[in-house]
Amino acid sequence: NAGVMQNPRHLVRRRGQEARLRCSPMKGHSHVYWYRQLPEEGLKFMVYLQKENIIDESGMPKERFSAEFPKEGPSILRIQQVVRGDSAAYFCASSPRLAGGPQETQYFGPGTRLLVL
Amino acid sequence: AQSVTQPDIHITVSEGASLELRCNYSYGATPYLFWYVQSPGQGLQLLLKYFSGDTLVQGIKGFEAEFKRSQSSFNLRKPSVHWSDAAEYFCAVEPGGSYIPTFGRGTSLIVHP
């Protein structure tokens, strides 16, 4: 059973360009969570999605950032008009049911390192 | 809101020595507590978690952690460190019933041969 897949692993963009980060959850997992890790900081929650639904986007910046998890295909985190401050590692996690209970755990992907020049 | 403090940014130990990584949290009730390890260029791997019951929790790779309510701490320990344990370690807390963990800033473990 393959783990959580993220691609690309590294992404370089110039200021003003768009960044698209993809996350394929583990097989059988329908819950996806996105986190951002700034240099020398812990992970910060961004958004929680189920198939075709955004459940909680309380951690998402109000502008330029969006996320989706279509019925078919990977979850996408999209950053429009990137700025240098967007440079970070973006991690995706998945779970088969809503995480937060003793029986459920989020499984993390390897992350996408975004560098904005 | 809950918070997590990992007071040590870097810890250096010799291979074979014992290890303790500190984690203190701030939360009104007993939260769920986690330790994750992140190897360079990799995602986070869950080492262990505490929800209730026995305050000494055993995890993978020979790690254990002890929940001390009176000290609001959840320190990670290993009796004998291996060179492959060199990595970044994150403590996280989660209010009961929430799915959003709050992570500490991490402790970087350096292992000398």
PDB file of C-alpha atoms in Angstrom, chain B residues 10-64:
ATOM      1  CA  HIS B  10      19.395  21.535  18.845  1.00  0.00           C
ATOM      2  CA  ILE B  11      20.491  18.538  20.903  1.00  0.00           C
ATOM      3  CA  THR B  12      23.802  16.756  20.370  1.00  0.00           C
ATOM      4  CA  VAL B  13      24.427  13.305  21.780  1.00  0.00           C
ATOM      5  CA  SER B  14      26.959  10.574  21.235  1.00  0.00           C
ATOM      6  CA  GLU B  15      25.871   7.318  19.690  1.00  0.00           C
ATOM      7  CA  GLY B  16      24.860   4.909  22.434  1.00  0.00           C
ATOM      8  CA  ALA B  17      24.030   7.659  24.909  1.00  0.00           C
ATOM      9  CA  SER B  18      20.572   8.209  26.321  1.00  0.00           C
ATOM     10  CA  LEU B  19      18.278  10.907  24.972  1.00  0.00           C
ATOM     11  CA  GLU B  20      15.513  13.087  26.336  1.00  0.00           C
ATOM     12  CA  LEU B  21      13.717  15.685  24.229  1.00  0.00           C
ATOM     13  CA  ARG B  22      11.525  18.131  26.100  1.00  0.00           C
ATOM     14  CA  CYS B  23       8.002  19.177  25.249  1.00  0.00           C
ATOM     15  CA  ASN B  24       5.699  21.416  27.273  1.00  0.00           C
ATOM     16  CA  TYR B  25       2.171  22.289  26.299  1.00  0.00           C
ATOM     17  CA  SER B  26      -0.426  24.772  27.317  1.00  0.00           C
ATOM     18  CA  TYR B  27      -4.033  23.643  27.237  1.00  0.00           C
ATOM     19  CA  GLY B  28      -6.930  23.746  29.686  1.00  0.00           C
ATOM     20  CA  ALA B  29      -7.739  20.051  29.653  1.00  0.00           C
ATOM     21  CA  THR B  30      -5.764  16.929  28.832  1.00  0.00           C
ATOM     22  CA  PRO B  31      -5.014  17.042  25.154  1.00  0.00           C
ATOM     23  CA  TYR B  32      -3.980  14.325  22.784  1.00  0.00           C
ATOM     24  CA  LEU B  33      -0.189  14.337  22.524  1.00  0.00           C
ATOM     25  CA  PHE B  34       2.083  13.206  19.715  1.00  0.00           C
ATOM     26  CA  TRP B  35       5.722  12.913  18.794  1.00  0.00           C
ATOM     27  CA  TYR B  36       6.757  12.880  15.140  1.00  0.00           C
ATOM     28  CA  VAL B  37      10.142  12.439  13.499  1.00  0.00           C
ATOM     29  CA  GLN B  38      11.156  14.085  10.237  1.00  0.00           C
ATOM     30  CA  SER B  39      14.242  12.882   8.415  1.00  0.00           C
ATOM     31  CA  PRO B  40      15.861  15.277   5.939  1.00  0.00           C
ATOM     32  CA  GLY B  41      13.698  15.725   2.864  1.00  0.00           C
ATOM     33  CA  GLN B  42      11.022  13.410   4.228  1.00  0.00           C
ATOM     34  CA  GLY B  43       7.563  13.774   5.653  1.00  0.00           C
ATOM     35  CA  LEU B  44       6.614  13.316   9.269  1.00  0.00           C
ATOM     36  CA  GLN B  45       6.440   9.860  10.754  1.00  0.00           C
ATOM     37  CA  LEU B  46       4.438   9.223  13.899  1.00  0.00           C
ATOM     38  CA  LEU B  47       6.601   7.855  16.714  1.00  0.00           C
ATOM     39  CA  LEU B  48       3.959   7.588  19.415  1.00  0.00           C
ATOM     40  CA  LYS B  49       0.785   9.149  20.755  1.00  0.00           C
ATOM     41  CA  TYR B  50      -1.010   9.566  24.064  1.00  0.00           C
ATOM     42  CA  PHE B  51      -4.767   9.785  24.463  1.00  0.00           C
ATOM     43  CA  SER B  52      -5.514   8.424  27.927  1.00  0.00           C
ATOM     44  CA  GLY B  53      -4.584   5.706  30.365  1.00  0.00           C
ATOM     45  CA  ASP B  54      -1.026   4.707  31.106  1.00  0.00           C
ATOM     46  CA  THR B  55       1.092   7.837  31.167  1.00  0.00           C
ATOM     47  CA  LEU B  56       4.164   6.031  29.826  1.00  0.00           C
ATOM     48  CA  VAL B  57       3.720   5.428  26.123  1.00  0.00           C
ATOM     49  CA  GLN B  58       5.838   3.108  24.009  1.00  0.00           C
ATOM     50  CA  GLY B  59       6.479   3.954  20.396  1.00  0.00           C
ATOM     51  CA  ILE B  60       8.368   2.737  17.393  1.00  0.00           C
ATOM     52  CA  LYS B  61      12.155   2.620  17.021  1.00  0.00           C
ATOM     53  CA  GLY B  62      12.671   2.155  20.761  1.00  0.00           C
ATOM     54  CA  PHE B  63      11.222   5.533  21.761  1.00  0.00           C
ATOM     55  CA  GLU B  64       8.969   6.195  24.715  1.00  0.00           C
TER      56      GLU B  64
END
